[in-house]
PDB file of C-alpha atoms and ligand atoms in Angstrom:
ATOM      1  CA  UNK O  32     -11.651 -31.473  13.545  1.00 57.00           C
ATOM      2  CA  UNK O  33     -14.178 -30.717  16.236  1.00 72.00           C
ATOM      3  CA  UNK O  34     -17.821 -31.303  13.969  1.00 82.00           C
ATOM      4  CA  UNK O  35     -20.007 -29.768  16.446  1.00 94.00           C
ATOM      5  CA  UNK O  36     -18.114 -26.661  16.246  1.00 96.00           C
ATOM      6  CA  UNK O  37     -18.490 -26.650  12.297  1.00 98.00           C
ATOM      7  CA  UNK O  38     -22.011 -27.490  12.598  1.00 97.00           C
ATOM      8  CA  UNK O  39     -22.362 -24.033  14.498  1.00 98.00           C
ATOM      9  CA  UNK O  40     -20.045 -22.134  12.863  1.00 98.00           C
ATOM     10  CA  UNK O  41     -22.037 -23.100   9.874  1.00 98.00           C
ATOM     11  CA  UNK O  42     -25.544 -22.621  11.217  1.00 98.00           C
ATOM     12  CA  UNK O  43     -24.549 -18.936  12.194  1.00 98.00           C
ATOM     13  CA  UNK O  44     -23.775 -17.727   7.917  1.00 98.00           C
ATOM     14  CA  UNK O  45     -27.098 -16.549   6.390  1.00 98.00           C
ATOM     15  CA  UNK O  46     -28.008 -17.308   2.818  1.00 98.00           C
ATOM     16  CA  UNK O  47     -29.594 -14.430   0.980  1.00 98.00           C
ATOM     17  CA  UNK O  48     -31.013 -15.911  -2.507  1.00 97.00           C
ATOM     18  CA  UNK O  49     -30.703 -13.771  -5.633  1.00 96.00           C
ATOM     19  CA  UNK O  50     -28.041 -10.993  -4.192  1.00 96.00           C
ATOM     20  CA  UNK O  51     -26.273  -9.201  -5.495  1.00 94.00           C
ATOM     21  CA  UNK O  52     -27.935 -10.152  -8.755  1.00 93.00           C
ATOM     22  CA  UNK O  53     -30.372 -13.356  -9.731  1.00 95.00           C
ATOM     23  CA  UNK O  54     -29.332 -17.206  -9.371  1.00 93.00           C
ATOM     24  CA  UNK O  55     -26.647 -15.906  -6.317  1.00 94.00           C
ATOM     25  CA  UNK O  56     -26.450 -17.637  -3.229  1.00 96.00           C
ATOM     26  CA  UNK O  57     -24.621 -15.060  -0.835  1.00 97.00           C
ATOM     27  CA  UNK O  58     -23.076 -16.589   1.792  1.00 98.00           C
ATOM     28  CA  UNK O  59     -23.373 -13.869   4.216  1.00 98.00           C
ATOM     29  CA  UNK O  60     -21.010 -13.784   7.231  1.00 98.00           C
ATOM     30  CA  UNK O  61     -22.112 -10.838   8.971  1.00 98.00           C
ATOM     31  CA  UNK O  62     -24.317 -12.704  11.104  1.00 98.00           C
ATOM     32  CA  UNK O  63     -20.912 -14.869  12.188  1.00 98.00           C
ATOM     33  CA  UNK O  64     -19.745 -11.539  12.876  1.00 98.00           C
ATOM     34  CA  UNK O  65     -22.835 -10.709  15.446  1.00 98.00           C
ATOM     35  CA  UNK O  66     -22.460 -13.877  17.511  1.00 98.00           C
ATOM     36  CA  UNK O  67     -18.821 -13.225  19.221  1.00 98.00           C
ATOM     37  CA  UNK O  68     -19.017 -17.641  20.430  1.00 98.00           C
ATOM     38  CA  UNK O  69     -18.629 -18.514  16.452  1.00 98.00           C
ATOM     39  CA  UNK O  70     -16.611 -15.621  15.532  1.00 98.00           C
ATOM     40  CA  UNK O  71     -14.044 -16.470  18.351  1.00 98.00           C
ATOM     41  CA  UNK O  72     -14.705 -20.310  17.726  1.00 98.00           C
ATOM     42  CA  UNK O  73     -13.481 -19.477  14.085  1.00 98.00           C
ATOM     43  CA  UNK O  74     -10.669 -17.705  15.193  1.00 98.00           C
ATOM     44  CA  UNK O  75      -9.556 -20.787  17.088  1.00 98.00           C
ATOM     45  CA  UNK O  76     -10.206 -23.398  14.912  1.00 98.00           C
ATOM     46  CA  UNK O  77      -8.030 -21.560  12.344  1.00 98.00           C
ATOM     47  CA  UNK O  78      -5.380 -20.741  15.355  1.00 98.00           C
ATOM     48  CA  UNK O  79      -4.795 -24.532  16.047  1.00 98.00           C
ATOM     49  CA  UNK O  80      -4.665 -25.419  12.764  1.00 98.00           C
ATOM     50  CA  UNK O  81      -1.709 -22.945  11.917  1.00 98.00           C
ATOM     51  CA  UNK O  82       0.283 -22.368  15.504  1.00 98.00           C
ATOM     52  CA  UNK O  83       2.844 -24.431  14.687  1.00 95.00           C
ATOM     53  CA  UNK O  84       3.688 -23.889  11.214  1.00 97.00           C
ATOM     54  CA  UNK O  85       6.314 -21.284  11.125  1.00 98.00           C
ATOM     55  CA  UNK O  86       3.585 -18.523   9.510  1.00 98.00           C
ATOM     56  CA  UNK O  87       5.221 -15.406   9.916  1.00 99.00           C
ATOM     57  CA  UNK O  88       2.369 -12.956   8.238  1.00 99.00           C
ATOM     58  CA  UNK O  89      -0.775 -12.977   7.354  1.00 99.00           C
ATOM     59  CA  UNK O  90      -2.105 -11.618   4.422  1.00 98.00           C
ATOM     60  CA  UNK O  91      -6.029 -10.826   4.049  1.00 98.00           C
ATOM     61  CA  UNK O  92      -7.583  -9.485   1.125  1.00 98.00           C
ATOM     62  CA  UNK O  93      -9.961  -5.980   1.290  1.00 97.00           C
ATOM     63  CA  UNK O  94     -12.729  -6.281   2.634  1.00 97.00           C
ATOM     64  CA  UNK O  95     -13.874  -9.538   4.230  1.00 98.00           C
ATOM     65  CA  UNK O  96     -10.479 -10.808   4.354  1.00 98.00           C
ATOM     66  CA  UNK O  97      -9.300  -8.212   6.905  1.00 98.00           C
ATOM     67  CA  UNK O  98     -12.532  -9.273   9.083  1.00 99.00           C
ATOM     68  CA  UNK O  99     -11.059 -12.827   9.637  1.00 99.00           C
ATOM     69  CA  UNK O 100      -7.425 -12.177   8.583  1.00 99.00           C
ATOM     70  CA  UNK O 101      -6.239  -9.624  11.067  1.00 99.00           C
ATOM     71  CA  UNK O 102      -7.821 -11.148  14.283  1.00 99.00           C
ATOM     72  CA  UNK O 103      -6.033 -14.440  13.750  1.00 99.00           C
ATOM     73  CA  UNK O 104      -2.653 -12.343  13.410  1.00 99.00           C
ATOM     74  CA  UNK O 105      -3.331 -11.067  16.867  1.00 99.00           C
ATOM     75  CA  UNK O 106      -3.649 -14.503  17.852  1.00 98.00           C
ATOM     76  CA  UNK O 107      -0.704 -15.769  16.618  1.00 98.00           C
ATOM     77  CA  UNK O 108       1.178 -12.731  17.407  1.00 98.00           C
ATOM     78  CA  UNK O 109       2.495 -11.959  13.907  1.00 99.00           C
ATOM     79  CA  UNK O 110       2.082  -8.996  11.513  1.00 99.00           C
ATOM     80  CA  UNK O 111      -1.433  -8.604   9.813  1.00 99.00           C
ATOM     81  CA  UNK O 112      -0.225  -7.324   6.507  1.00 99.00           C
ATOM     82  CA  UNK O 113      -3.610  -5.638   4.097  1.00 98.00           C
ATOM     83  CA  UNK O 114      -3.758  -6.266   0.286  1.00 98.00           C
ATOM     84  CA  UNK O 115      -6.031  -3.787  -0.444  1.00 98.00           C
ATOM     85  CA  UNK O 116      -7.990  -2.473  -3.772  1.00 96.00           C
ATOM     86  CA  UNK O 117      -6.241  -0.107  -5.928  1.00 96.00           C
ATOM     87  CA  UNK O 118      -5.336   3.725  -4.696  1.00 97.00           C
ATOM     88  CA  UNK O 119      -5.848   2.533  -1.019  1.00 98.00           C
ATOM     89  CA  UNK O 120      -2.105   1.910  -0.122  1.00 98.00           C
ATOM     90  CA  UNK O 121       0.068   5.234   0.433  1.00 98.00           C
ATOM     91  CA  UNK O 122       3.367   3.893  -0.174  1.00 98.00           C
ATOM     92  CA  UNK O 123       4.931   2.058  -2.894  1.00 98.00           C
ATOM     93  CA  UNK O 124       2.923  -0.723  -4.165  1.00 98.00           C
ATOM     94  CA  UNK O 125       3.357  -3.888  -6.065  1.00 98.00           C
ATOM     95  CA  UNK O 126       0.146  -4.208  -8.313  1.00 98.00           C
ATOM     96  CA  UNK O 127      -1.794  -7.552  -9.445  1.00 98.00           C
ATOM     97  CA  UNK O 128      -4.568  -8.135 -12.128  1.00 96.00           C
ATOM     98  CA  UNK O 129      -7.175 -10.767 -11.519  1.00 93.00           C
ATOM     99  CA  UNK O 130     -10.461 -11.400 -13.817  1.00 90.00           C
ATOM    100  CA  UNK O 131     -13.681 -10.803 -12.106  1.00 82.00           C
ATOM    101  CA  UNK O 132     -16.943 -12.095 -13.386  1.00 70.00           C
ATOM    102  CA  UNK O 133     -17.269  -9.021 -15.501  1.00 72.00           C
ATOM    103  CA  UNK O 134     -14.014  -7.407 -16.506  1.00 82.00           C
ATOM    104  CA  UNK O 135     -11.197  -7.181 -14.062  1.00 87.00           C
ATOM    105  CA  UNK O 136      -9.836  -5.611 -10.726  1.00 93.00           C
ATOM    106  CA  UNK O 137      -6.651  -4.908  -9.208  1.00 97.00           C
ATOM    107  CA  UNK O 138      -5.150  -5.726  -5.859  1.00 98.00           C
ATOM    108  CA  UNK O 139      -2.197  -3.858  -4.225  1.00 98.00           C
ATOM    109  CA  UNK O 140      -0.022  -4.251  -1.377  1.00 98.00           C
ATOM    110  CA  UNK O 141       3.166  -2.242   0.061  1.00 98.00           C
ATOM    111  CA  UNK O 142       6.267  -2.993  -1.583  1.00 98.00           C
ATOM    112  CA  UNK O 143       8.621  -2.999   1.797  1.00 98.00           C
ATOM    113  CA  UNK O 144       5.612  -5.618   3.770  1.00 98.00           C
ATOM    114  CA  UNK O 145       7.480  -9.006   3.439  1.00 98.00           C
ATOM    115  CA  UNK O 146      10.891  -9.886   2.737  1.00 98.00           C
ATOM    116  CA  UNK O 147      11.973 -12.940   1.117  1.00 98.00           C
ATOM    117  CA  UNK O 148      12.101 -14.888   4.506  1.00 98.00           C
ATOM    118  CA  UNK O 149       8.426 -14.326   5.012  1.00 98.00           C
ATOM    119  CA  UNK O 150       6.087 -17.321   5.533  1.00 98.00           C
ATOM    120  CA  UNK O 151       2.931 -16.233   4.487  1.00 98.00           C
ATOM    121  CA  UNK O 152      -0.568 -17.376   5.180  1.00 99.00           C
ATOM    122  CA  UNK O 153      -3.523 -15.908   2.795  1.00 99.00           C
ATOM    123  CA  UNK O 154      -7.004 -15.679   4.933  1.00 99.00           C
ATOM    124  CA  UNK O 155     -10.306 -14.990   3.746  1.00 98.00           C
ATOM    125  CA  UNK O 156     -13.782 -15.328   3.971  1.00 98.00           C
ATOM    126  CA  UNK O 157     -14.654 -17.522   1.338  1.00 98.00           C
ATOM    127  CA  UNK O 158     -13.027 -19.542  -1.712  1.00 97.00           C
ATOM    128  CA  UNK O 159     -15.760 -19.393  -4.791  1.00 96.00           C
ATOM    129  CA  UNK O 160     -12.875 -19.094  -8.303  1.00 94.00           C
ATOM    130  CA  UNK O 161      -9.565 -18.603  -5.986  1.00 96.00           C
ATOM    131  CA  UNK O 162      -9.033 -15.522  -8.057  1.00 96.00           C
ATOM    132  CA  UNK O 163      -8.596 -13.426  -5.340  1.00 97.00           C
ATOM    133  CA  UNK O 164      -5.859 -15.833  -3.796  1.00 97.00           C
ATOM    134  CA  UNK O 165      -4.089 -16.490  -7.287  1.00 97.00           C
ATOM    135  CA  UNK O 166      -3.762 -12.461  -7.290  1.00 97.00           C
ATOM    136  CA  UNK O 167      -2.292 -11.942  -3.323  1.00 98.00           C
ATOM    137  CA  UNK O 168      -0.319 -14.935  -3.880  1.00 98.00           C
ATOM    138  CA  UNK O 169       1.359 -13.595  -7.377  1.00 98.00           C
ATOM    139  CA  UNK O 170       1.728 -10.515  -4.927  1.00 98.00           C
ATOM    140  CA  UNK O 171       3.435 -12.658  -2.271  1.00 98.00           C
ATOM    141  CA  UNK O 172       5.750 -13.832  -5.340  1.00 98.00           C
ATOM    142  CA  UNK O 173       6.335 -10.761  -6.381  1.00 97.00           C
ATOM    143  CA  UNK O 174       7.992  -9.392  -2.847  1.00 97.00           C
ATOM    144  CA  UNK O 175       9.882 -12.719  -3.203  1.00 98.00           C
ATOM    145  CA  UNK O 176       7.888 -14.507   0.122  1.00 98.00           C
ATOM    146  CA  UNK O 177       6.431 -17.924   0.189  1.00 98.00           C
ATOM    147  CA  UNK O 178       2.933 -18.598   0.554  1.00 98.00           C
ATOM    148  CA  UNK O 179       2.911 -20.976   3.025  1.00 97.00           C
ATOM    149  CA  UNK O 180      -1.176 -21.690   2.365  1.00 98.00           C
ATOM    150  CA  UNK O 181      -4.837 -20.203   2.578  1.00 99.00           C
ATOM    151  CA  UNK O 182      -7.741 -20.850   4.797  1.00 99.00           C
ATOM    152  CA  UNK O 183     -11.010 -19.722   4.493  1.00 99.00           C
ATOM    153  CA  UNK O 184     -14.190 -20.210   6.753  1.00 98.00           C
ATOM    154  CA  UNK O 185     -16.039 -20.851   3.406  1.00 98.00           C
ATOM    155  CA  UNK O 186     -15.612 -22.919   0.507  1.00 98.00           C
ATOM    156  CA  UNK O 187     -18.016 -23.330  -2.260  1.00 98.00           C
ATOM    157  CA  UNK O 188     -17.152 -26.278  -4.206  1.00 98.00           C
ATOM    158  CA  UNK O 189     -19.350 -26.159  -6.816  1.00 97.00           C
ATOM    159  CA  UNK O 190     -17.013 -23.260  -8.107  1.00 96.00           C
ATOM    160  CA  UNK O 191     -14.178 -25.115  -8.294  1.00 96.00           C
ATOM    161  CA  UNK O 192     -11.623 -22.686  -6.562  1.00 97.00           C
ATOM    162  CA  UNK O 193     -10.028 -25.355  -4.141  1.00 98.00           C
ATOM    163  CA  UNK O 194      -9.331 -28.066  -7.542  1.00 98.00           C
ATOM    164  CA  UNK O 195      -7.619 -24.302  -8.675  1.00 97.00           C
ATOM    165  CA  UNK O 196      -5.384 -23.653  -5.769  1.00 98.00           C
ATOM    166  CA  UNK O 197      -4.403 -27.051  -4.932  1.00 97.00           C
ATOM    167  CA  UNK O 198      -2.907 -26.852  -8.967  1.00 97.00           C
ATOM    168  CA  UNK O 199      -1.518 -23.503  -8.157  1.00 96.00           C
ATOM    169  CA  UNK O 200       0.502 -25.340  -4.862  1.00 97.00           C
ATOM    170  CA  UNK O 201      -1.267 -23.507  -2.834  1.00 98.00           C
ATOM    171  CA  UNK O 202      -2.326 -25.633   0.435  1.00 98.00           C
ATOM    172  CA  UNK O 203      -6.228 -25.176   1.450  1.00 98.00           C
ATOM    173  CA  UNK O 204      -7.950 -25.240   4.932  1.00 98.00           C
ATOM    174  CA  UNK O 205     -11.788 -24.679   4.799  1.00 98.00           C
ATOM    175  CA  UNK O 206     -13.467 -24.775   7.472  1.00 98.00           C
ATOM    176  CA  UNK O 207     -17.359 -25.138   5.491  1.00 98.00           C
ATOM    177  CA  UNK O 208     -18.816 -26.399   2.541  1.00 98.00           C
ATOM    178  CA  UNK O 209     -21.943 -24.662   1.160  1.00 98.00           C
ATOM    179  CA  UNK O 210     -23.377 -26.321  -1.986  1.00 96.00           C
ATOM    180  CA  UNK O 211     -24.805 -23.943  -5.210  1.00 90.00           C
ATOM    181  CA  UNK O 212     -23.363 -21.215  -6.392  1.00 82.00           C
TER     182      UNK O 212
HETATM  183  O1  LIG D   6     -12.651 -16.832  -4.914  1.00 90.02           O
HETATM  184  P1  LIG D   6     -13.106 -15.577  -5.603  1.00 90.02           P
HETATM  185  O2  LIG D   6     -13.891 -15.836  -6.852  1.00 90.02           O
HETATM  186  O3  LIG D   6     -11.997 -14.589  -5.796  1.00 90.02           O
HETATM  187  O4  LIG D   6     -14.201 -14.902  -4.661  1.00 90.02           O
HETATM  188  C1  LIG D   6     -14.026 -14.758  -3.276  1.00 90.02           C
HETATM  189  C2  LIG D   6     -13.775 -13.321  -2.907  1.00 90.02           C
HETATM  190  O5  LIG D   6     -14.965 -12.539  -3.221  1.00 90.02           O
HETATM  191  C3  LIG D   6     -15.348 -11.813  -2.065  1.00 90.02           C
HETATM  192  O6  LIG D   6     -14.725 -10.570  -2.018  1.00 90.02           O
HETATM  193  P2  LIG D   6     -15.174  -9.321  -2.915  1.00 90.02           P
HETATM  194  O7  LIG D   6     -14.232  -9.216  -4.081  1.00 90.02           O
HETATM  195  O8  LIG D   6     -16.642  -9.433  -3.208  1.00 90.02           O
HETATM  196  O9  LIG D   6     -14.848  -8.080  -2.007  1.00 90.02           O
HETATM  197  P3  LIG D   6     -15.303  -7.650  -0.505  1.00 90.02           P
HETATM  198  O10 LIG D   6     -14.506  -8.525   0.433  1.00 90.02           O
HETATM  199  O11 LIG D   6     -14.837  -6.226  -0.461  1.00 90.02           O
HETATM  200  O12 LIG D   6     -16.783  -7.851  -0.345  1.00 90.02           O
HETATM  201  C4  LIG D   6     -14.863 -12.665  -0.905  1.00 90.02           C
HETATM  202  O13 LIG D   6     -14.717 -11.911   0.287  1.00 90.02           O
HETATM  203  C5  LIG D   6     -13.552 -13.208  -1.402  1.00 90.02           C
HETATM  204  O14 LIG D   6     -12.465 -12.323  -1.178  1.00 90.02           O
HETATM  205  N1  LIG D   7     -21.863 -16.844  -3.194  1.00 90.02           N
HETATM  206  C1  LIG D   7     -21.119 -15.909  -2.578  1.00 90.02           C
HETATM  207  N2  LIG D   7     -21.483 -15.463  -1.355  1.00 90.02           N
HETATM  208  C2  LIG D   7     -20.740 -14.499  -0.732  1.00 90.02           C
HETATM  209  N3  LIG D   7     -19.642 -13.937  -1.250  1.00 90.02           N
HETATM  210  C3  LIG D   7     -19.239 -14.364  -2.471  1.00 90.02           C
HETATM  211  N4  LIG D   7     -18.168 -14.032  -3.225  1.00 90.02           N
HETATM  212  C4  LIG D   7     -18.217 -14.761  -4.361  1.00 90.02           C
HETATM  213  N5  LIG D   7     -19.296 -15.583  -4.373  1.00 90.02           N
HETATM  214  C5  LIG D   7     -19.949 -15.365  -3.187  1.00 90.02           C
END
């Protein structure tokens, strides 16, 4: 893995101390977003990684998931499929529960998006409890597709979401570590 181009990637994600609430460090990956060298520098590291792996979707999870999700479809020229908060979708849905840090949310995704011969890869921002991937994947299940893995452009291990998805089966690709929570 090229470390120069991690080193960047990495120097261009702000940390904003104490949002949204106190003892938060929020990784903030807008400001990847404003420099188009790291943003398409992501895009490629993640496109090498998976060009030859017989992904046939990609999944990303609303909001931030889409942001990284949907231009590496393009990329590999496969279908960017949304899993999107509840009430977004307007056709028939499969539904999944996953516990937040207060209470719990819902995810959502189109019941006719992947057949059972999909290969599906699960992108997102960042990896902090996995709950967000446990909940697309059991959505993956649920259309009867395999999930063929997750990357993510952040990981923070301190959370302990990787040790949680590499029990799940679910392969991990992260491209940065940021330490604290
Ligand atoms: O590993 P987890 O503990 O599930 O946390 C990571 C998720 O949290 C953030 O999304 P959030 O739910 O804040 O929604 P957003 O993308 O709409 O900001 C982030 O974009 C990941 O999807
Ligand atoms: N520390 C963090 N920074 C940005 N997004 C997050 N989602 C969950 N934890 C986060």
């Amino acid at each position: 893995m090229p470390s120069q181009s991690l080193d960047y990637i990495k120097s261009t994600i702000k940390t904003i101390p104490n949002y949204p609430k106190e003892g938060i460090l929020f990784r903030d990956i807008t400001s990847l977003l404003e420099n188009p060298e790291a943003y398409q520098l992501t895009i490629d590291l993640f496109f090498e990684h998976y060009k030859n792996r017989g992904i046939t979707k990609i999944l990303g999870a609303e909001a931030r998931g889409f942001l990284f999700g949907a231009p590496l479809a393009l990329a590999l020229k496969i279908p960017f499929i949304p899993v999107r908060k509840p009430g977004k979708l307007p056709r028939e849905t499969f539904s999944e529960e996953y516990v937040l840090e207060y209470g719990t949310d819902k995810l959502e995704i189109h019941t006719d998006a992947l057949t059972p011969e999909d290969k599906v890869l699960i992108v997102d921002d960042l990896l902090a409890t996995g709950g967000t991937v446990v909940a697309t994947s059991n959505l993956v299940k649920k259309a009867g597709a395999e999930v063929v893995g997750a990357a993510f452009v952040i990981n923070l291990p301190d959370i302990g979401g990787l040790a949680r998805l590499e029990s799940e089966g679910i392969d991990c690709y992260c491209l940065t570590d940021f330490e604290g929570h």
